[in-house]
Amino acid sequence: MGVGDHTIAAISTPPGEGAIGMVRMSGGEALKIGDIVFKGRTGPSGMETHTLHYGEICDPQTDVVIDTVLLAVMRAPNSYTGEDMVEIHCHGGPVVLGEVLSLLYAHGAAPAEPGEFSKRAFLNGRMDLSQAEAVVDLVKARTTEAAQSAAMQLAGKGKRVLEEIRGLMVHSLALVEASIDFPEDDTLMDSQSVLDEMEKTREKVVKLIEDGSRGRLMREGITVAIVGKPNVGKSSLLNALLQEERAIVTPVPGTTRDYLAEWIEVSGVPVRLIDTAGLRDSVSSVEMQGVVRARKAIEVSDFALLLLDWSGQMTEEDTEVFRAVKTKRKLVLLNKCDLKKRIDASSLHESLPVSAKYGHGLDELKEKMKELVWGGGGAGGSGVFTRARHLAALKRCDSHLEAGVVGLKQAKTPEIVALELRDALSALGEIAGETTSEDVLDAIFAEFCIGK
Ligand SMILES: Nc1nc2c(ncn2[C@@H]2O[C@H](COP(=O)(O)OP(=O)(O)OP(=O)(O)O)[C@@H](O)[C@H]2O)c(=O)[nH]1
Ligand SMILES: [Mg+2]
């Protein structure tokens, strides 16, 4: 896609009815097309940049008024995309928005691809790649923390950190390269100070990786399966944690057939809770399907909440449940602790009494889940480079830096150290999109919605 070689348009607000709906247009012809379809005191090409105007969108061929609107103009280069942009704020009905869009198409605009506005912003140097990704992350954030981390990235926090690290590496590289060019002048490179600088750079990169891994958890969340034999209170626990009567609860064992997933938040991390069918051998083919799905849910989960019945004896069915989650991290819960205790839990390493029905022990349960979610590490900073792509690039950067440090320590030739530094710089450059291939760019922008 060439930048600005054609003018694009799309509806930028979600489908369906709303108070306002917005149609967006960007490119060299945006103002001219705006002039054709907008009836107001002036046409968009006569408007000052970043101003809002009242008027009508009207089909010039039939003179039919499609909607009364507010139209905003943002001129190049100070717009989101860096191109001339027109935003038309219409009444938020799908028919109105569709007709306004068709009119723009009829006068020369082309349909925008998903993320094309943001891709143009990136290609025109309005933001780096990690900021473009932050736009998607902000839109898709499921928790306040994830949204804040994306907003920081978008505001350029990550960009500044990258520039600082890049500056340090460029400085080290300049010293190393000078010693290649002038090998006789050994005052040019003090190996120890280059070594110190490279180690300091590594510390910064490692910190970004640690914070980013935590941030990734906040962004993507984890999956937790609620498992147990029939009737132990799995659906009741889902409802209690959601604080909503979401799943059907009855005294009949085998109530839950299909599995049901809902999101909750545990200390800033989105947790996808899956209520599963009770695990047992059943004669009912419907229930057996449920059991198959329950086993799949266990497979995809990061950890399990394993329920036992406080008011009953452990049975062979419970043993089977333990077997099903053998390789998983888990929390064992003794549910129905409001009733008389019959279970002998002495063989269990650790367990927590709860009552899903009356809400006992749920605060302790959330504390324990927090430990499992964070792996004991605690929430800490949220990090700005949270995507797998960022973390992979940072790890590559770090391993080249490490190889450079080892090279210096072993007094290898400066060429080898310079090579590692250049590779480290290139890996870092991928995050901002300086050294990113077209395929990767396409894959990143394909994640966006149309109109963003
Ligand atoms: N007293 C008491 N009863 C509970 C508690 N939790 C669940 N129950 C009851 O146990 C019965 C089964 O609860 P469910 O939540 O449907 O159990 P389940 O594990 O989802 O059952 P299946 O879907 O059949 O596998 C219902 O009658 C609940 O009211 C509890 O903490 N205390
Ligand atoms: Mg159930």
CSV table of C-alpha atoms and ligand atoms in Angstrom, one decimal:
chain,number,residue,atom,x,y,z
A,1,MET,CA,0.0,0.0,0.0
A,2,GLY,CA,1.4,3.4,-1.0
A,3,VAL,CA,0.9,6.1,1.5
A,4,GLY,CA,-1.7,8.7,0.5
A,5,ASP,CA,-2.0,7.5,-3.0
A,6,HIS,CA,-5.7,7.2,-2.7
A,7,THR,CA,-8.3,8.6,-0.3
A,8,ILE,CA,-9.9,6.1,2.1
A,9,ALA,CA,-13.1,6.2,4.0
A,10,ALA,CA,-14.8,4.0,6.7
A,11,ILE,CA,-17.3,4.1,9.5
A,12,SER,CA,-15.2,4.4,12.7
A,13,THR,CA,-17.9,3.7,15.3
A,14,PRO,CA,-19.2,0.3,16.2
A,15,PRO,CA,-22.1,-1.3,14.2
A,16,GLY,CA,-25.6,-0.8,15.5
A,17,GLU,CA,-27.6,2.1,16.7
A,18,GLY,CA,-26.0,4.9,18.8
A,19,ALA,CA,-26.4,8.5,19.6
A,20,ILE,CA,-23.5,9.5,17.2
A,21,GLY,CA,-21.9,7.6,14.4
A,22,MET,CA,-18.7,8.7,12.8
A,23,VAL,CA,-17.5,8.4,9.2
A,24,ARG,CA,-13.8,9.1,8.6
A,25,MET,CA,-11.9,10.0,5.5
A,26,SER,CA,-8.2,10.4,4.9
A,27,GLY,CA,-6.0,11.2,1.9
A,28,GLY,CA,-5.2,13.8,-0.7
A,29,GLU,CA,-8.8,14.1,-2.0
A,30,ALA,CA,-10.5,14.1,1.4
A,31,LEU,CA,-11.2,17.9,1.5
A,32,LYS,CA,-12.3,17.9,-2.2
A,33,ILE,CA,-14.7,15.0,-1.7
A,34,GLY,CA,-15.9,16.7,1.4
A,35,ASP,CA,-16.7,19.9,-0.6
A,36,ILE,CA,-18.9,17.8,-2.9
A,37,VAL,CA,-21.1,16.2,-0.3
A,38,PHE,CA,-21.1,18.8,2.6
A,39,LYS,CA,-23.5,21.8,2.5
A,40,GLY,CA,-22.6,24.4,5.1
A,41,ARG,CA,-21.3,27.9,5.4
A,42,THR,CA,-18.0,26.8,3.8
A,43,GLY,CA,-16.8,23.6,2.3
A,44,PRO,CA,-14.0,21.6,4.1
A,45,SER,CA,-11.3,23.0,1.8
A,46,GLY,CA,-12.1,26.5,3.0
A,47,MET,CA,-12.1,25.5,6.7
A,48,GLU,CA,-9.3,26.0,9.2
A,49,THR,CA,-7.6,22.9,10.4
A,50,HIS,CA,-9.0,21.3,13.6
A,51,THR,CA,-12.4,23.1,13.5
A,52,LEU,CA,-15.9,21.7,13.7
A,53,HIS,CA,-18.8,22.8,11.4
A,54,TYR,CA,-22.5,22.3,11.3
A,55,GLY,CA,-24.2,21.4,8.0
A,56,GLU,CA,-25.8,18.7,5.9
A,57,ILE,CA,-24.6,15.8,4.0
A,58,CYS,CA,-26.4,15.9,0.7
A,59,ASP,CA,-26.3,13.9,-2.5
A,60,PRO,CA,-25.3,16.6,-5.1
A,61,GLN,CA,-27.0,14.6,-7.9
A,62,THR,CA,-30.4,14.4,-6.3
A,63,ASP,CA,-30.2,17.1,-3.7
A,64,VAL,CA,-31.5,14.6,-1.1
A,65,VAL,CA,-30.3,15.4,2.4
A,66,ILE,CA,-28.9,12.3,4.0
A,67,ASP,CA,-28.2,13.7,7.5
A,68,THR,CA,-27.6,16.9,9.5
A,69,VAL,CA,-24.0,16.5,10.8
A,70,LEU,CA,-21.0,18.1,12.5
A,71,LEU,CA,-18.0,17.9,10.2
A,72,ALA,CA,-14.4,18.2,11.5
A,73,VAL,CA,-11.3,19.0,9.4
A,74,MET,CA,-7.7,18.1,10.3
A,75,ARG,CA,-5.2,19.1,7.7
A,76,ALA,CA,-1.9,17.3,6.9
A,77,PRO,CA,0.5,16.9,8.5
A,78,ASN,CA,-1.1,17.5,11.9
A,79,SER,CA,-3.7,14.8,11.7
A,80,TYR,CA,-3.9,11.2,13.0
A,81,THR,CA,-2.8,9.8,9.7
A,82,GLY,CA,-0.6,12.7,8.8
A,83,GLU,CA,-2.9,13.3,5.7
A,84,ASP,CA,-5.8,15.6,5.2
A,85,MET,CA,-8.7,14.2,7.2
A,86,VAL,CA,-12.4,14.8,7.4
A,87,GLU,CA,-14.6,13.3,10.1
A,88,ILE,CA,-18.3,13.4,9.7
A,89,HIS,CA,-20.3,13.0,13.0
A,90,CYS,CA,-23.7,11.8,11.9
A,91,HIS,CA,-26.8,10.4,13.8
A,92,GLY,CA,-25.7,6.9,14.7
A,93,GLY,CA,-28.0,4.7,12.6
A,94,PRO,CA,-26.6,2.0,10.4
A,95,VAL,CA,-28.6,3.1,7.3
A,96,VAL,CA,-27.5,6.8,7.6
A,97,LEU,CA,-23.9,5.9,8.1
A,98,GLY,CA,-24.0,3.4,5.2
A,99,GLU,CA,-25.5,6.1,2.9
A,100,VAL,CA,-22.9,8.7,3.9
A,101,LEU,CA,-20.1,6.2,3.3
A,102,SER,CA,-21.6,5.2,-0.1
A,103,LEU,CA,-21.7,8.9,-1.1
A,104,LEU,CA,-18.0,9.3,-0.3
A,105,TYR,CA,-17.2,6.2,-2.3
A,106,ALA,CA,-19.3,7.5,-5.2
A,107,HIS,CA,-17.1,10.6,-5.3
A,108,GLY,CA,-13.8,8.9,-5.2
A,109,ALA,CA,-13.0,7.5,-1.8
A,110,ALA,CA,-12.0,3.9,-1.5
A,111,PRO,CA,-13.0,1.5,1.3
A,112,ALA,CA,-10.4,1.5,4.1
A,113,GLU,CA,-8.8,-1.8,5.1
A,114,PRO,CA,-8.7,-2.8,8.7
A,115,GLY,CA,-6.2,-0.5,10.5
A,116,GLU,CA,-5.4,1.4,7.4
A,117,PHE,CA,-5.8,4.8,9.1
A,118,SER,CA,-3.3,3.7,11.8
A,119,LYS,CA,-1.0,2.1,9.2
A,120,ARG,CA,-0.9,5.4,7.4
A,121,ALA,CA,-0.1,7.2,10.6
A,122,PHE,CA,2.8,4.8,11.1
A,123,LEU,CA,4.1,5.0,7.5
A,124,ASN,CA,3.8,8.8,7.7
A,125,GLY,CA,5.9,8.9,10.8
A,126,ARG,CA,3.1,10.1,13.1
A,127,MET,CA,3.7,7.2,15.5
A,128,ASP,CA,6.1,4.2,15.8
A,129,LEU,CA,4.9,0.7,15.5
A,130,SER,CA,4.6,0.0,19.2
A,131,GLN,CA,2.4,3.1,19.5
A,132,ALA,CA,0.2,1.8,16.7
A,133,GLU,CA,-0.1,-1.5,18.5
A,134,ALA,CA,-1.0,0.4,21.7
A,135,VAL,CA,-4.0,1.8,19.8
A,136,VAL,CA,-5.4,-1.7,19.4
A,137,ASP,CA,-4.4,-2.6,23.0
A,138,LEU,CA,-6.2,0.4,24.4
A,139,VAL,CA,-9.4,-0.4,22.4
A,140,LYS,CA,-9.2,-4.1,23.5
A,141,ALA,CA,-8.1,-3.6,27.1
A,142,ARG,CA,-10.2,-5.6,29.6
A,143,THR,CA,-8.9,-4.0,32.8
A,144,THR,CA,-8.0,-0.5,33.9
A,145,GLU,CA,-4.4,-1.6,34.3
A,146,ALA,CA,-4.1,-2.9,30.8
A,147,ALA,CA,-5.7,0.3,29.5
A,148,GLN,CA,-3.3,2.4,31.4
A,149,SER,CA,-0.3,0.5,30.1
A,150,ALA,CA,-1.6,0.9,26.5
A,151,ALA,CA,-2.2,4.7,27.1
A,152,MET,CA,1.3,5.1,28.4
A,153,GLN,CA,2.7,3.4,25.3
A,154,LEU,CA,0.6,5.5,23.0
A,155,ALA,CA,1.7,8.7,24.8
A,156,GLY,CA,5.3,7.7,23.8
A,157,LYS,CA,6.7,6.4,27.1
A,158,GLY,CA,8.0,3.2,25.4
A,159,LYS,CA,9.4,5.2,22.6
A,160,ARG,CA,11.5,7.3,25.0
A,161,VAL,CA,12.8,4.3,26.8
A,162,LEU,CA,13.8,2.7,23.5
A,163,GLU,CA,15.6,5.9,22.4
A,164,GLU,CA,17.5,5.9,25.6
A,165,ILE,CA,18.7,2.3,25.2
A,166,ARG,CA,19.4,2.8,21.5
A,167,GLY,CA,21.5,5.9,22.4
A,168,LEU,CA,23.6,3.8,24.9
A,169,MET,CA,24.2,1.1,22.3
A,170,VAL,CA,25.1,3.5,19.5
A,171,HIS,CA,27.6,5.1,21.9
A,172,SER,CA,29.2,1.8,22.7
A,173,LEU,CA,29.2,0.8,19.0
A,174,ALA,CA,30.9,4.1,18.1
A,175,LEU,CA,33.7,3.4,20.6
A,176,VAL,CA,34.2,-0.2,19.4
A,177,GLU,CA,34.2,0.8,15.8
A,178,ALA,CA,36.7,3.6,16.4
A,179,SER,CA,39.1,1.0,17.8
A,180,ILE,CA,38.6,-1.1,14.6
A,181,ASP,CA,39.4,1.9,12.4
A,182,PHE,CA,42.4,3.1,14.5
A,183,PRO,CA,43.7,-0.1,16.0
A,184,GLU,CA,47.1,1.5,16.9
A,185,ASP,CA,45.4,4.2,19.0
A,186,ASP,CA,44.5,2.4,22.2
A,187,THR,CA,43.3,5.5,24.0
A,188,LEU,CA,40.2,5.4,21.9
A,189,MET,CA,38.5,2.5,23.6
A,190,ASP,CA,38.6,1.9,27.3
A,191,SER,CA,37.3,-1.7,27.3
A,192,GLN,CA,36.2,-1.4,30.9
A,193,SER,CA,34.0,1.6,30.3
A,194,VAL,CA,32.4,0.0,27.2
A,195,LEU,CA,31.8,-3.1,29.2
A,196,ASP,CA,30.2,-1.1,32.0
A,197,GLU,CA,28.0,0.7,29.5
A,198,MET,CA,26.9,-2.5,27.8
A,199,GLU,CA,26.1,-4.1,31.2
A,200,LYS,CA,24.1,-1.1,32.2
A,201,THR,CA,22.2,-1.3,28.9
A,202,ARG,CA,21.5,-5.0,29.5
A,203,GLU,CA,20.0,-4.2,32.9
A,204,LYS,CA,17.6,-1.8,31.3
A,205,VAL,CA,16.6,-4.4,28.6
A,206,VAL,CA,16.1,-7.1,31.2
A,207,LYS,CA,13.9,-4.8,33.3
A,208,LEU,CA,11.8,-4.1,30.2
A,209,ILE,CA,11.4,-7.9,29.6
A,210,GLU,CA,10.4,-8.5,33.2
A,211,ASP,CA,7.9,-5.6,33.3
A,212,GLY,CA,6.6,-6.5,29.9
A,213,SER,CA,5.9,-10.1,30.8
A,214,ARG,CA,3.8,-8.9,33.7
A,215,GLY,CA,2.1,-6.4,31.4
A,216,ARG,CA,1.4,-9.2,28.9
A,217,LEU,CA,-0.5,-11.1,31.6
A,218,MET,CA,-2.6,-8.0,32.3
A,219,ARG,CA,-3.3,-7.6,28.6
A,220,GLU,CA,-4.1,-11.2,27.7
A,221,GLY,CA,-5.3,-12.6,31.0
A,222,ILE,CA,-5.4,-16.2,32.0
A,223,THR,CA,-7.8,-19.1,31.9
A,224,VAL,CA,-9.0,-20.9,35.0
A,225,ALA,CA,-11.1,-24.1,34.9
A,226,ILE,CA,-13.5,-24.9,37.8
A,227,VAL,CA,-13.5,-28.6,38.0
A,228,GLY,CA,-15.0,-31.3,40.3
A,229,LYS,CA,-17.4,-34.2,40.4
A,230,PRO,CA,-21.1,-33.5,39.8
A,231,ASN,CA,-23.0,-31.4,42.4
A,232,VAL,CA,-19.9,-30.1,44.3
A,233,GLY,CA,-21.0,-26.5,43.6
A,234,LYS,CA,-18.9,-25.5,40.5
A,235,SER,CA,-21.6,-23.4,38.9
A,236,SER,CA,-22.5,-21.9,42.3
A,237,LEU,CA,-18.8,-20.9,42.6
A,238,LEU,CA,-18.8,-19.3,39.2
A,239,ASN,CA,-21.9,-17.3,40.1
A,240,ALA,CA,-20.5,-16.3,43.4
A,241,LEU,CA,-17.3,-15.0,41.9
A,242,LEU,CA,-19.2,-13.2,39.1
A,243,GLN,CA,-21.7,-11.9,41.7
A,244,GLU,CA,-24.4,-12.8,39.2
A,245,GLU,CA,-26.7,-15.8,38.7
A,246,ARG,CA,-25.0,-16.7,35.4
A,247,ALA,CA,-25.0,-20.5,35.5
A,248,ILE,CA,-27.9,-22.8,36.3
A,249,VAL,CA,-27.6,-24.3,39.7
A,250,THR,CA,-29.8,-27.2,40.8
A,251,PRO,CA,-29.5,-30.1,43.4
A,252,VAL,CA,-29.5,-32.5,40.5
A,253,PRO,CA,-26.0,-33.9,39.7
A,254,GLY,CA,-25.1,-33.4,36.1
A,255,THR,CA,-26.8,-30.0,35.7
A,256,THR,CA,-24.0,-28.3,33.7
A,257,ARG,CA,-23.6,-29.9,30.3
A,258,ASP,CA,-21.9,-27.4,28.1
A,259,TYR,CA,-19.1,-25.3,29.5
A,260,LEU,CA,-19.6,-21.7,30.3
A,261,ALA,CA,-16.9,-19.0,30.3
A,262,GLU,CA,-17.0,-15.6,31.9
A,263,TRP,CA,-14.3,-12.9,32.7
A,264,ILE,CA,-13.6,-11.6,36.1
A,265,GLU,CA,-10.7,-9.5,37.3
A,266,VAL,CA,-8.1,-10.6,39.9
A,267,SER,CA,-5.7,-7.9,41.0
A,268,GLY,CA,-5.6,-6.3,37.6
A,269,VAL,CA,-5.5,-9.5,35.6
A,270,PRO,CA,-8.4,-10.5,33.4
A,271,VAL,CA,-9.3,-14.1,34.4
A,272,ARG,CA,-11.5,-16.2,32.2
A,273,LEU,CA,-13.3,-18.6,34.5
A,274,ILE,CA,-14.7,-21.8,32.9
A,275,ASP,CA,-17.5,-23.6,34.7
A,276,THR,CA,-17.4,-27.2,33.5
A,277,ALA,CA,-19.6,-30.3,33.6
A,278,GLY,CA,-19.0,-32.5,36.6
A,279,LEU,CA,-16.5,-35.2,35.7
A,280,ARG,CA,-17.9,-38.7,35.9
A,281,ASP,CA,-18.8,-41.7,33.8
A,282,SER,CA,-22.3,-41.1,32.7
A,283,VAL,CA,-24.8,-43.1,30.6
A,284,SER,CA,-26.2,-39.9,29.1
A,285,SER,CA,-24.6,-39.1,25.8
A,286,VAL,CA,-25.3,-35.4,26.4
A,287,GLU,CA,-23.6,-35.4,29.7
A,288,MET,CA,-20.6,-37.4,28.2
A,289,GLN,CA,-20.2,-34.6,25.6
A,290,GLY,CA,-20.1,-32.2,28.5
A,291,VAL,CA,-17.4,-34.3,30.1
A,292,VAL,CA,-15.3,-34.2,26.9
A,293,ARG,CA,-15.7,-30.4,26.8
A,294,ALA,CA,-14.7,-30.2,30.5
A,295,ARG,CA,-11.5,-32.1,29.7
A,296,LYS,CA,-10.8,-29.7,26.8
A,297,ALA,CA,-11.3,-26.7,29.1
A,298,ILE,CA,-8.8,-28.2,31.6
A,299,GLU,CA,-6.3,-28.6,28.8
A,300,VAL,CA,-6.5,-24.9,27.7
A,301,SER,CA,-6.5,-23.6,31.3
A,302,ASP,CA,-3.5,-22.0,33.1
A,303,PHE,CA,-4.7,-23.4,36.4
A,304,ALA,CA,-7.6,-25.2,38.0
A,305,LEU,CA,-9.9,-24.6,40.9
A,306,LEU,CA,-10.6,-28.1,42.1
A,307,LEU,CA,-13.8,-28.5,44.2
A,308,LEU,CA,-14.4,-31.2,46.8
A,309,ASP,CA,-17.5,-31.5,48.9
A,310,TRP,CA,-16.8,-30.6,52.6
A,311,SER,CA,-20.0,-32.3,53.6
A,312,GLY,CA,-19.3,-35.6,52.0
A,313,GLN,CA,-16.6,-38.3,51.8
A,314,MET,CA,-14.0,-38.3,49.1
A,315,THR,CA,-14.9,-40.7,46.4
A,316,GLU,CA,-13.4,-42.5,43.4
A,317,GLU,CA,-14.9,-39.7,41.3
A,318,ASP,CA,-12.8,-37.1,43.2
A,319,THR,CA,-9.7,-39.2,42.6
A,320,GLU,CA,-10.6,-39.2,38.9
A,321,VAL,CA,-10.8,-35.3,39.0
A,322,PHE,CA,-7.4,-35.1,40.6
A,323,ARG,CA,-6.1,-37.3,37.9
A,324,ALA,CA,-7.6,-35.0,35.2
A,325,VAL,CA,-5.7,-32.0,36.5
A,326,LYS,CA,-2.5,-33.9,37.6
A,327,THR,CA,-0.2,-31.7,35.4
A,328,LYS,CA,-2.0,-28.4,36.2
A,329,ARG,CA,-1.3,-25.9,38.9
A,330,LYS,CA,-4.4,-26.0,41.1
A,331,LEU,CA,-6.1,-24.8,44.2
A,332,VAL,CA,-8.2,-27.3,46.1
A,333,LEU,CA,-11.4,-25.9,47.5
A,334,LEU,CA,-13.6,-27.6,50.1
A,335,ASN,CA,-17.0,-26.3,49.2
A,336,LYS,CA,-20.2,-26.3,51.3
A,337,CYS,CA,-18.2,-25.5,54.5
A,338,ASP,CA,-21.5,-24.1,55.9
A,339,LEU,CA,-22.6,-27.7,56.3
A,340,LYS,CA,-21.3,-30.3,58.8
A,341,LYS,CA,-17.8,-31.5,57.9
A,342,ARG,CA,-17.5,-35.1,56.7
A,343,ILE,CA,-14.5,-34.9,54.4
A,344,ASP,CA,-11.2,-36.2,55.5
A,345,ALA,CA,-8.8,-33.8,53.9
A,346,SER,CA,-5.7,-34.8,55.9
A,347,SER,CA,-4.1,-36.3,52.8
A,348,LEU,CA,-4.2,-33.0,51.0
A,349,HIS,CA,-1.2,-30.8,50.8
A,350,GLU,CA,-3.3,-27.6,51.0
A,351,SER,CA,-6.9,-26.8,50.8
A,352,LEU,CA,-9.3,-23.9,51.4
A,353,PRO,CA,-12.8,-24.2,52.9
A,354,VAL,CA,-15.3,-22.1,51.1
A,355,SER,CA,-19.1,-21.8,50.7
A,356,ALA,CA,-20.1,-20.8,47.3
A,357,LYS,CA,-23.7,-20.5,48.4
A,358,TYR,CA,-23.1,-18.2,51.3
A,359,GLY,CA,-19.9,-16.5,50.1
A,360,HIS,CA,-17.6,-17.7,52.9
A,361,GLY,CA,-13.9,-17.8,52.1
A,362,LEU,CA,-14.2,-16.0,48.8
A,363,ASP,CA,-11.8,-13.2,49.8
A,364,GLU,CA,-9.2,-15.8,50.8
A,365,LEU,CA,-9.8,-17.6,47.5
A,366,LYS,CA,-9.2,-14.4,45.6
A,367,GLU,CA,-5.9,-13.8,47.6
A,368,LYS,CA,-4.8,-17.3,46.7
A,369,MET,CA,-5.7,-16.8,43.1
A,370,LYS,CA,-3.7,-13.6,43.0
A,371,GLU,CA,-0.6,-15.6,44.2
A,372,LEU,CA,-1.2,-18.2,41.4
A,373,VAL,CA,-1.8,-15.4,38.8
A,374,TRP,CA,1.4,-13.6,39.6
A,375,GLY,CA,3.4,-16.7,40.4
A,376,GLY,CA,4.4,-15.1,43.8
A,377,GLY,CA,6.1,-12.2,42.0
A,378,GLY,CA,3.5,-9.5,42.8
A,379,ALA,CA,1.9,-7.1,40.4
A,380,GLY,CA,4.7,-4.4,40.3
A,381,GLY,CA,5.0,-2.2,37.3
A,382,SER,CA,2.8,-3.0,34.4
A,383,GLY,CA,5.4,-2.5,31.6
A,384,VAL,CA,4.9,-1.0,28.3
A,385,PHE,CA,6.3,-3.7,25.9
A,386,THR,CA,3.8,-6.3,26.5
A,387,ARG,CA,3.3,-8.1,23.2
A,388,ALA,CA,4.9,-11.4,22.3
A,389,ARG,CA,6.6,-9.6,19.4
A,390,HIS,CA,8.1,-7.0,21.7
A,391,LEU,CA,9.3,-9.5,24.2
A,392,ALA,CA,10.9,-11.7,21.5
A,393,ALA,CA,12.7,-8.7,20.1
A,394,LEU,CA,13.9,-7.6,23.5
A,395,LYS,CA,15.1,-11.1,24.3
A,396,ARG,CA,17.1,-11.2,21.0
A,397,CYS,CA,18.5,-7.7,21.8
A,398,ASP,CA,19.6,-8.9,25.2
A,399,SER,CA,21.2,-12.1,23.9
A,400,HIS,CA,23.3,-10.1,21.4
A,401,LEU,CA,24.3,-7.7,24.1
A,402,GLU,CA,25.2,-10.6,26.3
A,403,ALA,CA,27.3,-12.1,23.5
A,404,GLY,CA,29.0,-8.7,23.1
A,405,VAL,CA,29.8,-8.5,26.8
A,406,VAL,CA,31.3,-12.0,26.8
A,407,GLY,CA,33.3,-11.0,23.7
A,408,LEU,CA,34.7,-8.0,25.4
A,409,LYS,CA,35.5,-9.9,28.6
A,410,GLN,CA,37.3,-12.6,26.6
A,411,ALA,CA,39.2,-9.8,24.7
A,412,LYS,CA,37.8,-11.0,21.4
A,413,THR,CA,38.4,-8.8,18.3
A,414,PRO,CA,36.4,-5.6,18.3
A,415,GLU,CA,34.8,-6.7,15.0
A,416,ILE,CA,32.9,-9.4,16.9
A,417,VAL,CA,31.7,-7.1,19.6
A,418,ALA,CA,30.6,-4.5,17.0
A,419,LEU,CA,28.7,-7.2,15.1
A,420,GLU,CA,26.8,-8.2,18.3
A,421,LEU,CA,26.0,-4.6,19.0
A,422,ARG,CA,24.7,-4.0,15.5
A,423,ASP,CA,22.4,-7.1,15.8
A,424,ALA,CA,21.2,-5.9,19.2
A,425,LEU,CA,20.3,-2.5,17.6
A,426,SER,CA,18.5,-4.2,14.8
A,427,ALA,CA,16.5,-6.3,17.2
A,428,LEU,CA,15.6,-3.2,19.2
A,429,GLY,CA,14.6,-1.4,16.0
A,430,GLU,CA,11.9,-4.1,15.3
A,431,ILE,CA,9.9,-2.9,18.2
A,432,ALA,CA,9.4,0.6,16.8
A,433,GLY,CA,9.1,-0.8,13.3
A,434,GLU,CA,12.4,0.6,11.9
A,435,THR,CA,13.6,-2.9,10.9
A,436,THR,CA,10.2,-4.7,10.6
A,437,SER,CA,9.4,-6.6,7.4
A,438,GLU,CA,6.2,-5.9,5.4
A,439,ASP,CA,4.7,-9.3,6.3
A,440,VAL,CA,4.9,-8.5,10.0
A,441,LEU,CA,3.5,-5.0,9.4
A,442,ASP,CA,0.5,-6.5,7.5
A,443,ALA,CA,-0.1,-9.1,10.3
A,444,ILE,CA,-0.1,-6.3,12.9
A,445,PHE,CA,-2.5,-4.0,11.1
A,446,ALA,CA,-4.8,-6.9,10.2
A,447,GLU,CA,-5.7,-7.0,14.0
A,448,PHE,CA,-7.2,-3.6,13.9
A,449,CYS,CA,-10.9,-2.9,13.2
A,450,ILE,CA,-12.0,-1.1,10.0
A,451,GLY,CA,-12.0,2.6,10.6
A,452,LYS,CA,-9.2,2.7,13.1
B,1,LIG,N1,-25.1,-25.8,51.5
B,1,LIG,C1,-24.4,-25.5,50.4
B,1,LIG,N2,-24.9,-25.9,49.2
B,1,LIG,C2,-24.3,-25.6,48.1
B,1,LIG,C3,-23.1,-24.8,48.1
B,1,LIG,N3,-22.6,-24.6,46.9
B,1,LIG,C4,-23.5,-25.3,46.1
B,1,LIG,N4,-24.5,-25.8,46.8
B,1,LIG,C5,-25.7,-26.6,46.3
B,1,LIG,O1,-25.2,-27.7,45.7
B,1,LIG,C6,-26.1,-28.1,44.6
B,1,LIG,C7,-25.3,-28.2,43.3
B,1,LIG,O2,-24.7,-26.9,43.0
B,1,LIG,P1,-24.2,-26.6,41.6
B,1,LIG,O3,-23.5,-25.3,41.6
B,1,LIG,O4,-25.2,-26.8,40.5
B,1,LIG,O5,-23.1,-27.8,41.4
B,1,LIG,P2,-22.2,-28.2,40.1
B,1,LIG,O6,-20.9,-28.7,40.7
B,1,LIG,O7,-22.2,-27.1,39.2
B,1,LIG,O8,-23.0,-29.4,39.6
B,1,LIG,P3,-23.0,-30.0,38.1
B,1,LIG,O9,-23.2,-29.0,37.2
B,1,LIG,O10,-24.2,-31.0,38.2
B,1,LIG,O11,-21.7,-30.8,37.9
B,1,LIG,C8,-27.1,-27.0,44.5
B,1,LIG,O12,-28.3,-27.4,45.2
B,1,LIG,C9,-26.5,-25.8,45.3
B,1,LIG,O13,-27.4,-25.0,45.9
B,1,LIG,C10,-22.6,-24.4,49.4
B,1,LIG,O14,-21.6,-23.7,49.5
B,1,LIG,N5,-23.3,-24.7,50.5
B,2,MG,MG,-22.8,-27.0,37.3
